[in-house]
Coordinates of C-alpha atoms in Angstrom, one line a residue:
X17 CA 30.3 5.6 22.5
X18 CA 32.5 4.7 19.6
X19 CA 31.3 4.3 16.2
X20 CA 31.1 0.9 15.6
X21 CA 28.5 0.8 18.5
X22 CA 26.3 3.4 17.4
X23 CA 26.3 1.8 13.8
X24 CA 25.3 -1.2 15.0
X25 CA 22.2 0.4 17.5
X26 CA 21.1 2.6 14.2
X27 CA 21.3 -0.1 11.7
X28 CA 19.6 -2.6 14.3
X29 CA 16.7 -0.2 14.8
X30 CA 15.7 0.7 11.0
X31 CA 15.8 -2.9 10.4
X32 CA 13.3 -3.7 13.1
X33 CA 11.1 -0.7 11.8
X34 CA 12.5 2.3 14.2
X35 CA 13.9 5.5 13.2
X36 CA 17.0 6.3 14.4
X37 CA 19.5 10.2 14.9
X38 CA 23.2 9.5 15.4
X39 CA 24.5 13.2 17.2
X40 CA 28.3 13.4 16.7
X41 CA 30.0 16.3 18.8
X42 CA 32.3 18.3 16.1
X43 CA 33.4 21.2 17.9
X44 CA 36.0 21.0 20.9
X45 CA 33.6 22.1 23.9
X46 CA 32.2 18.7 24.0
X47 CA 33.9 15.8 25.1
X48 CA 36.6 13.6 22.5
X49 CA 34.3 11.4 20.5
X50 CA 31.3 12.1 21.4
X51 CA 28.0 10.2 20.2
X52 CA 24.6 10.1 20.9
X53 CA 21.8 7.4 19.2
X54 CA 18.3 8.3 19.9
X55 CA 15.8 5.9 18.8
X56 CA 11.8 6.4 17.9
X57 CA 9.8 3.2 17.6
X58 CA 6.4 3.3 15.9
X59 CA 4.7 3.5 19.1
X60 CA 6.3 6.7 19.9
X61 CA 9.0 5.0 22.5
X62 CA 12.2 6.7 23.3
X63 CA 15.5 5.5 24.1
X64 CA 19.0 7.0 24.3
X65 CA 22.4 6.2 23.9
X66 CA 25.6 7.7 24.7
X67 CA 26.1 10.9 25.8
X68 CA 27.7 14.3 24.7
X69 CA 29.2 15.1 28.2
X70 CA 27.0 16.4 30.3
X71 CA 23.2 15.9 30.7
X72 CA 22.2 19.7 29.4
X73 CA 24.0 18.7 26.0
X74 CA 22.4 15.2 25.8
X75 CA 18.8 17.0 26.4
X76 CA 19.6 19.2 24.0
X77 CA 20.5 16.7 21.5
X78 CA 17.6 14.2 22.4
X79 CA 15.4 17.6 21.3
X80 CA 17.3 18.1 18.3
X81 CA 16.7 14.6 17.1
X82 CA 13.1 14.6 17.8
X83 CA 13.2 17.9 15.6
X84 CA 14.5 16.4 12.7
X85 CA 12.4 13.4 12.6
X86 CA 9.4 15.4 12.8
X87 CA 10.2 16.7 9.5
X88 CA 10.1 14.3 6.6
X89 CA 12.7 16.4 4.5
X90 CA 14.7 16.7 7.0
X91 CA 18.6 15.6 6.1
X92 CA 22.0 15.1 7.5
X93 CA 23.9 17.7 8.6
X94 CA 25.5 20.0 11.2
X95 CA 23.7 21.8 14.0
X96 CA 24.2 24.2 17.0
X97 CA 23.1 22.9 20.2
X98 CA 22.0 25.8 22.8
X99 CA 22.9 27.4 25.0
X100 CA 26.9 26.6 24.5
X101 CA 26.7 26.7 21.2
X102 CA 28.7 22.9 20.8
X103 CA 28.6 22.0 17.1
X104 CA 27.0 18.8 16.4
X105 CA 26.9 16.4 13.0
X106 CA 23.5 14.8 12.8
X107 CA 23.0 11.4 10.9
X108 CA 19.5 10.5 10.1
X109 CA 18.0 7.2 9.4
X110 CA 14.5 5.9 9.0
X111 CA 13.1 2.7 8.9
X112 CA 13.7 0.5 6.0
X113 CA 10.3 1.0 3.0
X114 CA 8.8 -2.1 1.6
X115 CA 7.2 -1.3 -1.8
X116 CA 5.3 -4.6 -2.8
X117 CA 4.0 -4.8 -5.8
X118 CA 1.5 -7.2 -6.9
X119 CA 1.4 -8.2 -10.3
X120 CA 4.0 -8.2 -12.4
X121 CA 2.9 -6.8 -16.2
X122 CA 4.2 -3.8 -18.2
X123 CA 3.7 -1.2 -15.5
X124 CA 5.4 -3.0 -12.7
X125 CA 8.9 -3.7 -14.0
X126 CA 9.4 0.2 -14.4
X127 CA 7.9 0.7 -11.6
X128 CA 10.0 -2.0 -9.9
X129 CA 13.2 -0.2 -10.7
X130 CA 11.8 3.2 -9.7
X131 CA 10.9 1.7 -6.2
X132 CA 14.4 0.2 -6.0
X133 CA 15.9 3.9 -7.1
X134 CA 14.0 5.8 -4.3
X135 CA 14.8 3.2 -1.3
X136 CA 12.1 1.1 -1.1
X137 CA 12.7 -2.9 -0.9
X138 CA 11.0 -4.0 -3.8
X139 CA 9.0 -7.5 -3.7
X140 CA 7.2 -8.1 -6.9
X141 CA 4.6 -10.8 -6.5
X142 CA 2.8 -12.6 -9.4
X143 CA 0.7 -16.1 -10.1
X144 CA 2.7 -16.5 -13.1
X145 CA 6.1 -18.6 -13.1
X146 CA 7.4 -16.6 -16.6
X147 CA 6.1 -13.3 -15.3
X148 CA 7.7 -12.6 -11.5
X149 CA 11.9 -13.8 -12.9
X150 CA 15.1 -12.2 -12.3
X151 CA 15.4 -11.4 -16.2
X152 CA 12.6 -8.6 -16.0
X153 CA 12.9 -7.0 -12.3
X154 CA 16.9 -7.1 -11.9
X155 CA 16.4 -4.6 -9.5
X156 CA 13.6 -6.2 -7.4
X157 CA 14.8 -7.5 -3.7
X158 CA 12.5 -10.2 -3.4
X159 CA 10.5 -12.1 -6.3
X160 CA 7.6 -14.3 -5.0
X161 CA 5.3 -17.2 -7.2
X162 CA 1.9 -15.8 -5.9
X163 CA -1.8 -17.5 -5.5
X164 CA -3.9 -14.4 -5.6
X165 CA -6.4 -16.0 -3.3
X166 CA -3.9 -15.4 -0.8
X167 CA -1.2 -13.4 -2.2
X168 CA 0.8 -11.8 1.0
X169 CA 1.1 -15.3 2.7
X170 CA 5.0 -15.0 1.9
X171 CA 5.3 -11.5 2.6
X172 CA 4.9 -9.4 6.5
X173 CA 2.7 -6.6 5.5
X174 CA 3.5 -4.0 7.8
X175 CA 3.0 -0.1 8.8
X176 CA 6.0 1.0 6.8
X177 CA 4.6 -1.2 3.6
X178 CA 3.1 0.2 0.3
X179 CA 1.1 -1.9 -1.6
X180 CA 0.5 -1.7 -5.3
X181 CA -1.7 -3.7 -7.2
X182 CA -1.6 -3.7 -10.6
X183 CA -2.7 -7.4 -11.5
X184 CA -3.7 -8.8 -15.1
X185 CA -7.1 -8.4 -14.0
X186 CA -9.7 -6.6 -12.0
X187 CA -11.2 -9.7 -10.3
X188 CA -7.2 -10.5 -8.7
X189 CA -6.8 -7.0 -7.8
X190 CA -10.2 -6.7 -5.9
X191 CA -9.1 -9.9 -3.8
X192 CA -5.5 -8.8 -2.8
X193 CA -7.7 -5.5 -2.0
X194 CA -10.0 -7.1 0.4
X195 CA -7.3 -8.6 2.4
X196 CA -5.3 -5.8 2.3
X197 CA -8.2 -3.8 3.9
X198 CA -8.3 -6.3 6.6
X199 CA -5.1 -6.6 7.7
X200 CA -4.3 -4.9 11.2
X201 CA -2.2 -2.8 10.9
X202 CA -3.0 -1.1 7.6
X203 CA -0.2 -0.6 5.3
X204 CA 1.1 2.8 4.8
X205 CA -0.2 2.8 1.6
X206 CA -2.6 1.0 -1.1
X207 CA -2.7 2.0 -4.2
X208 CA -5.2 0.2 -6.7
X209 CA -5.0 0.8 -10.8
X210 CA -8.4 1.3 -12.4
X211 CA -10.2 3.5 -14.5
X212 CA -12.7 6.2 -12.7
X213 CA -15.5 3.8 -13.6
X214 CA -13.5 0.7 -12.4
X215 CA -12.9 2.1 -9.0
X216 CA -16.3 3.5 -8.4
X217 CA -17.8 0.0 -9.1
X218 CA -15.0 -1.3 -6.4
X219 CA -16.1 1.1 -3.8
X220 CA -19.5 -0.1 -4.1
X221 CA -19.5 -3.8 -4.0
X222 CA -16.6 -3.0 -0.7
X223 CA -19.4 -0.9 0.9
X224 CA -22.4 -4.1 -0.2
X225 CA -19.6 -6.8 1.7
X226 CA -19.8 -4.3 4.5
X227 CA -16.2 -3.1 4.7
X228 CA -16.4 0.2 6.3
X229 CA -16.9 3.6 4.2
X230 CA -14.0 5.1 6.3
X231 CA -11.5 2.3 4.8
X232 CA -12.0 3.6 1.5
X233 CA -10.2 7.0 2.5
X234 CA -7.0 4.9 2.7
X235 CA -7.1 3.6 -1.1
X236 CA -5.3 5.6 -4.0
X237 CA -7.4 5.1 -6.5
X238 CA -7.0 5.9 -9.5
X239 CA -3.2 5.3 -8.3
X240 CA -1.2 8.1 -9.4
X241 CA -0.4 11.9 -9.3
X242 CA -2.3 13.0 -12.6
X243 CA 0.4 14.1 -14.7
X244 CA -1.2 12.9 -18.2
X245 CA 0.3 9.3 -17.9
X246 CA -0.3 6.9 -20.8
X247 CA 2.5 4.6 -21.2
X248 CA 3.6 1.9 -18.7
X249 CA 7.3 4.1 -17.8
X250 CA 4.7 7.3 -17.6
X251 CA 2.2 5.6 -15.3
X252 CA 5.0 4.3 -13.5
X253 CA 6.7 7.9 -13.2
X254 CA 3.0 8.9 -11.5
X255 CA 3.0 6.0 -8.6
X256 CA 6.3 7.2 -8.1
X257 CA 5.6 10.9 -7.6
X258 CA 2.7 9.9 -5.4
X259 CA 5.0 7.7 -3.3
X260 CA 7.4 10.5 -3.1
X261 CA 4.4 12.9 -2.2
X262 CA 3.4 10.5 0.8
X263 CA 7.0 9.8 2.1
X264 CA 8.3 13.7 2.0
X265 CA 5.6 15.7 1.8
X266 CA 4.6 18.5 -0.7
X267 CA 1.8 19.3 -2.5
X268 CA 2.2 17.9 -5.8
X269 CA 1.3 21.1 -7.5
X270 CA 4.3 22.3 -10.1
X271 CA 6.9 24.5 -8.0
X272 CA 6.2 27.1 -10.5
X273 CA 3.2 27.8 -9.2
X274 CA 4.2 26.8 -5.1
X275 CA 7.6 29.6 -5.6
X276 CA 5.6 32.2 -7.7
X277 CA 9.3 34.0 -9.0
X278 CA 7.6 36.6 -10.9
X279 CA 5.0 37.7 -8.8
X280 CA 7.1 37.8 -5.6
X281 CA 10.2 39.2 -7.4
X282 CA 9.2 41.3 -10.4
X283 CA 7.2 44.1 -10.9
X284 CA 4.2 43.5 -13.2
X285 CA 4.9 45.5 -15.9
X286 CA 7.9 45.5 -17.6
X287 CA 10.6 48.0 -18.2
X288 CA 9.3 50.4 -20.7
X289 CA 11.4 50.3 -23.9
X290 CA 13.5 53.1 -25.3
X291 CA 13.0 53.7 -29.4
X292 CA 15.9 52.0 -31.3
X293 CA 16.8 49.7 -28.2
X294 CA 14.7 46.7 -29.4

């Protein structure tokens, strides 16, 4: 398979929502220019393109894909296939991440260009013709004049979205929440603004309208790591992390605390110190 081809499967497939491994032979036991595409849809199907030379290598390389897709850190990079050994460069690529938010205040233009920074396409959604312009999200993908009553009309929310509301008010964020919650499928995230008291008071009058308790697990609310966030660029910072969180994995704890240097490579005491060396 020459490259051109395999660009075109890959770029085809994240587009459409599908993640996709490129497997490059590198070392000369394979044959010249030899490519594999493996493709994951969200429904778990498989396809394969190409092949390495033989069908042990392709197996192994279809295994090796499904390896690194499995893990959300995992990067490009070089691998040894078994049992010959053939050197292999791997090229990873997952679907494309639609960060929408909705509203467009103080917190959502930083947050815009954080979005854009990490990957996501950025849609930034508002009622408010002077609020949602190019002059204050430069970095947002798509801007969108919203009705709150129906705010998503113009936008596909999908599996691989991650909603964000952060509206002028909580009246606008509760509705965009209520038909977020209904939408099948769910977005891969929501993420909801609001003081302890706010969201408590939101839970409730969901649970009185009868949306089920279960839906409530899916809602990040307060949104945010808590990191002490005041400002709009802080509270921004905070989705971020929490995005980050969800899309790679981790705990969010400080890696101080996660690595542990001292305890796992120092003794507990220190060296005593000799008179006169201080």
């Amino acid at each position: 398979m020459d490259a051109a081809l395999a660009l075109r499967l890959v770029l085809e497939a994240v587009e459409e929502g599908r993640s996709a491994v490129s497997v490059t032979a590198v070392s000369a036991e394979a044959a010249p220019v030899a490519r594999v595409v493996y493709l994951l849809g969200t429904d778990g199907t498989e396809s394969v393109h190409g092949t390495l030379g033989s069908a042990a290598l392709d197996d192994e390389a279809t295994a090796a894909a499904r390896a690194v897709l499995d893990d959300p850190r995992s990067r490009d990079g070089l691998r040894a296939l078994t049992p010959d050994g053939v050197e292999v460069f791997l090229e990873v690529r997952r679907p494309v991440l639609d960060l929408v938010i909705v509203g467009a205040g103080h917190i959502a233009r930083p947050m815009s260009k954080m979005g854009s920074m990490l990957g996501f396409r950025v849609w930034v959604l508002d009622d408010r013709p002077d609020f949602a312009t190019r002059e204050r999200f430069p970095d947002a993908d798509h801007l969108i004049r919203a009705d709150f009553s129906d705010p998503f009309r113009d936008v596909r929310i999908h599996e691989r979205s991650h909603v964000l509301l952060i509206t002028r008010g909580h009246r606008h964020d509760y509705d965009c929440l209520v038909r977020v919650l209904g939408m099948d499928p769910l977005p891969a995230y929501i993420g909801m603004i609001g003081s302890r008291r706010r969201v408590r008071a939101t839970f409730v009058q969901l649970l009185d309208e009868g949306i089920p308790r279960a839906l409530l697990t899916r809602i990040n609310a307060p949104v945010g790591l808590d990191i002490g966030a005041e400002t709009p660029e802080e509270i921004a910072i905070a989705i971020a992390a929490e995005l980050v969180k969800l899309t790679r994995g981790g705990t969010g704890a400080p890696l101080r605390d996660v690595e542990k240097i001292t305890e796992r490579f120092f003794d507990e005491a220190e060296p005593s110190t000799e008179e006169g060396d201080a």
